[in-house]
PDB file of C-alpha atoms in Angstrom:
ATOM      1  CA  MET A 135       6.014   8.035  -9.515  1.00 94.00           C
ATOM      2  CA  LEU A 136       3.121   6.389  -7.854  1.00 96.00           C
ATOM      3  CA  ARG A 137       1.984   7.759  -4.418  1.00 97.00           C
ATOM      4  CA  ALA A 138       1.339   5.574  -1.421  1.00 97.00           C
ATOM      5  CA  LEU A 139      -0.360   5.508   1.931  1.00 97.00           C
ATOM      6  CA  ALA A 140       1.185   3.162   4.510  1.00 97.00           C
ATOM      7  CA  ASP A 141      -1.205   1.524   6.910  1.00 94.00           C
ATOM      8  CA  GLU A 142      -0.349   1.438  10.572  1.00 91.00           C
ATOM      9  CA  HIS A 143       1.280  -2.068  10.312  1.00 89.00           C
ATOM     10  CA  VAL A 144       4.143  -0.854   8.119  1.00 95.00           C
ATOM     11  CA  ASP A 145       7.484  -0.317   9.795  1.00 95.00           C
ATOM     12  CA  ARG A 146       8.332   3.389  10.113  1.00 95.00           C
ATOM     13  CA  ALA A 147      11.943   2.496   8.924  1.00 97.00           C
ATOM     14  CA  ILE A 148      10.402   1.477   5.611  1.00 97.00           C
ATOM     15  CA  VAL A 149       8.453   4.689   5.235  1.00 97.00           C
ATOM     16  CA  LYS A 150      11.482   6.779   6.074  1.00 97.00           C
ATOM     17  CA  GLY A 151      13.588   4.813   3.515  1.00 97.00           C
ATOM     18  CA  LEU A 152      11.016   5.344   0.839  1.00 98.00           C
ATOM     19  CA  ARG A 153      10.912   8.987   1.503  1.00 98.00           C
ATOM     20  CA  LYS A 154      14.657   9.204   1.383  1.00 97.00           C
ATOM     21  CA  HIS A 155      14.554   7.758  -2.113  1.00 96.00           C
ATOM     22  CA  GLY A 156      12.049  10.469  -3.248  1.00 97.00           C
ATOM     23  CA  ALA A 157       8.765   8.496  -2.775  1.00 97.00           C
ATOM     24  CA  ASP A 158       5.587  10.388  -1.850  1.00 97.00           C
ATOM     25  CA  VAL A 159       4.441   8.214   1.033  1.00 98.00           C
ATOM     26  CA  VAL A 160       2.219   9.363   3.866  1.00 97.00           C
ATOM     27  CA  THR A 161       1.177   7.070   6.837  1.00 96.00           C
ATOM     28  CA  ALA A 162      -2.362   6.422   8.149  1.00 95.00           C
ATOM     29  CA  GLN A 163      -1.326   8.075  11.458  1.00 94.00           C
ATOM     30  CA  GLU A 164      -0.043  11.354   9.737  1.00 94.00           C
ATOM     31  CA  GLN A 165      -3.446  11.568   7.862  1.00 92.00           C
ATOM     32  CA  GLY A 166      -5.495  11.028  10.993  1.00 90.00           C
ATOM     33  CA  LEU A 167      -6.630   7.746   9.574  1.00 90.00           C
ATOM     34  CA  ASP A 168      -5.192   5.342  12.358  1.00 83.00           C
ATOM     35  CA  GLY A 169      -7.999   3.269  13.901  1.00 84.00           C
ATOM     36  CA  LEU A 170     -10.153   3.272  10.836  1.00 85.00           C
ATOM     37  CA  ASP A 171     -11.393  -0.116   9.631  1.00 91.00           C
ATOM     38  CA  ASP A 172      -9.387  -1.418   6.688  1.00 92.00           C
ATOM     39  CA  GLU A 173     -12.079  -0.746   4.084  1.00 93.00           C
ATOM     40  CA  ALA A 174     -12.414   2.813   5.026  1.00 93.00           C
ATOM     41  CA  LEU A 175      -8.569   3.221   4.819  1.00 93.00           C
ATOM     42  CA  LEU A 176      -8.622   1.647   1.345  1.00 93.00           C
ATOM     43  CA  ALA A 177     -11.489   4.086   0.463  1.00 93.00           C
ATOM     44  CA  ALA A 178      -9.321   7.105   1.705  1.00 94.00           C
ATOM     45  CA  ALA A 179      -6.320   5.927  -0.156  1.00 94.00           C
ATOM     46  CA  ALA A 180      -8.304   5.645  -3.390  1.00 93.00           C
ATOM     47  CA  LYS A 181      -9.810   9.073  -2.977  1.00 94.00           C
ATOM     48  CA  ASP A 182      -6.335  10.462  -2.684  1.00 95.00           C
ATOM     49  CA  ASP A 183      -5.027   8.321  -5.544  1.00 95.00           C
ATOM     50  CA  ARG A 184      -2.520   6.460  -3.338  1.00 96.00           C
ATOM     51  CA  LEU A 185      -1.600   2.764  -3.297  1.00 96.00           C
ATOM     52  CA  ILE A 186      -2.016   1.152   0.053  1.00 96.00           C
ATOM     53  CA  LEU A 187       1.145  -0.349   1.510  1.00 97.00           C
ATOM     54  CA  THR A 188       0.476  -3.100   3.991  1.00 95.00           C
ATOM     55  CA  ASN A 189       1.476  -6.270   5.906  1.00 93.00           C
ATOM     56  CA  ASP A 190      -2.192  -6.856   7.051  1.00 92.00           C
ATOM     57  CA  LYS A 191      -3.725  -9.874   5.269  1.00 91.00           C
ATOM     58  CA  ASP A 192      -7.192  -8.473   5.810  1.00 92.00           C
ATOM     59  CA  PHE A 193      -6.569  -6.312   2.756  1.00 91.00           C
ATOM     60  CA  LEU A 194      -6.321  -9.314   0.570  1.00 90.00           C
ATOM     61  CA  ALA A 195      -9.900 -10.321   1.587  1.00 93.00           C
ATOM     62  CA  ILE A 196     -11.158  -6.765   1.085  1.00 93.00           C
ATOM     63  CA  HIS A 197      -9.552  -6.700  -2.258  1.00 93.00           C
ATOM     64  CA  ALA A 198     -11.381  -9.746  -3.417  1.00 92.00           C
ATOM     65  CA  LYS A 199     -14.597  -8.330  -2.064  1.00 93.00           C
ATOM     66  CA  TRP A 200     -14.224  -4.994  -3.807  1.00 90.00           C
ATOM     67  CA  VAL A 201     -13.399  -6.722  -7.191  1.00 90.00           C
ATOM     68  CA  LYS A 202     -16.452  -8.835  -6.978  1.00 92.00           C
ATOM     69  CA  GLN A 203     -18.576  -5.814  -6.109  1.00 93.00           C
ATOM     70  CA  GLY A 204     -16.863  -3.678  -8.791  1.00 90.00           C
ATOM     71  CA  HIS A 205     -15.710  -1.106  -6.325  1.00 90.00           C
ATOM     72  CA  PRO A 206     -12.401   0.514  -7.595  1.00 92.00           C
ATOM     73  CA  HIS A 207      -9.355   1.258  -5.576  1.00 93.00           C
ATOM     74  CA  THR A 208      -5.716   2.461  -6.522  1.00 93.00           C
ATOM     75  CA  GLY A 209      -3.987  -0.778  -5.705  1.00 94.00           C
ATOM     76  CA  ILE A 210      -2.570  -2.711  -2.807  1.00 96.00           C
ATOM     77  CA  VAL A 211       1.111  -3.568  -2.104  1.00 96.00           C
ATOM     78  CA  PHE A 212       1.342  -6.473   0.383  1.00 96.00           C
ATOM     79  CA  TRP A 213       4.285  -8.291   1.847  1.00 93.00           C
ATOM     80  CA  GLU A 214       4.753 -10.374   4.834  1.00 91.00           C
ATOM     81  CA  MET A 215       6.840  -8.526   7.570  1.00 85.00           C
ATOM     82  CA  THR A 216       9.095 -11.319   8.159  1.00 88.00           C
ATOM     83  CA  LYS A 217       9.911 -12.140   4.544  1.00 90.00           C
ATOM     84  CA  TYR A 218      12.115  -9.175   3.666  1.00 92.00           C
ATOM     85  CA  SER A 219      14.685  -7.003   5.482  1.00 94.00           C
ATOM     86  CA  VAL A 220      13.864  -3.373   5.715  1.00 95.00           C
ATOM     87  CA  GLY A 221      16.302  -2.416   2.976  1.00 95.00           C
ATOM     88  CA  ASN A 222      15.003  -5.257   0.626  1.00 95.00           C
ATOM     89  CA  ALA A 223      11.324  -4.086   1.265  1.00 96.00           C
ATOM     90  CA  ILE A 224      12.260  -0.629   0.380  1.00 97.00           C
ATOM     91  CA  ARG A 225      13.988  -1.440  -2.787  1.00 96.00           C
ATOM     92  CA  ARG A 226      11.048  -3.712  -3.855  1.00 96.00           C
ATOM     93  CA  ILE A 227       8.558  -1.099  -2.999  1.00 97.00           C
ATOM     94  CA  MET A 228      10.340   1.569  -4.885  1.00 97.00           C
ATOM     95  CA  GLY A 229      10.467  -0.636  -7.859  1.00 95.00           C
ATOM     96  CA  VAL A 230       6.692  -0.693  -7.797  1.00 95.00           C
ATOM     97  CA  LEU A 231       6.359   3.035  -7.130  1.00 96.00           C
ATOM     98  CA  SER A 232       8.762   4.153  -9.718  1.00 95.00           C
ATOM     99  CA  VAL A 233       8.337   1.703 -12.610  1.00 92.00           C
ATOM    100  CA  MET A 234       4.549   0.823 -12.539  1.00 93.00           C
ATOM    101  CA  LYS A 235       2.002   2.924 -14.029  1.00 93.00           C
ATOM    102  CA  ARG A 236      -1.414   3.736 -12.485  1.00 91.00           C
ATOM    103  CA  GLU A 237      -3.214   1.519 -14.929  1.00 92.00           C
ATOM    104  CA  HIS A 238      -1.001  -1.452 -13.968  1.00 92.00           C
ATOM    105  CA  VAL A 239      -1.844  -1.263 -10.293  1.00 93.00           C
ATOM    106  CA  ALA A 240      -5.301   0.027 -10.151  1.00 93.00           C
ATOM    107  CA  ASN A 241      -7.693  -2.649  -8.631  1.00 94.00           C
ATOM    108  CA  ARG A 242      -4.937  -4.936  -8.170  1.00 94.00           C
ATOM    109  CA  GLN A 243      -3.097  -6.584  -5.271  1.00 94.00           C
ATOM    110  CA  LEU A 244       0.689  -6.831  -5.624  1.00 94.00           C
ATOM    111  CA  TYR A 245       2.794  -9.170  -3.691  1.00 94.00           C
ATOM    112  CA  LEU A 246       6.441  -8.262  -3.163  1.00 90.00           C
TER     113      LEU A 246
END
């Protein structure tokens, strides 16, 4: 199963639900990374071989920049907060974490 780092915008109920289903998910706050700029957070996630889970659209622009520069990352899972209920977001994220392989998500942004 892929591991993930939830940025500070992700609802705590989603993190709790993912953990309940066996996902290895840490939060930026738990790792002492809250307040970091988004590029530094993406770099920290990549260093720890974790996908970024986020609702922050800034990561979409960062992804494009990093791809253009050839800078690798582990992957970004993005969804709009208002698009899915907590339960639906958990199911969709678990689908990514449990089914996808690292080579399928590395250096990609995935939309739920």
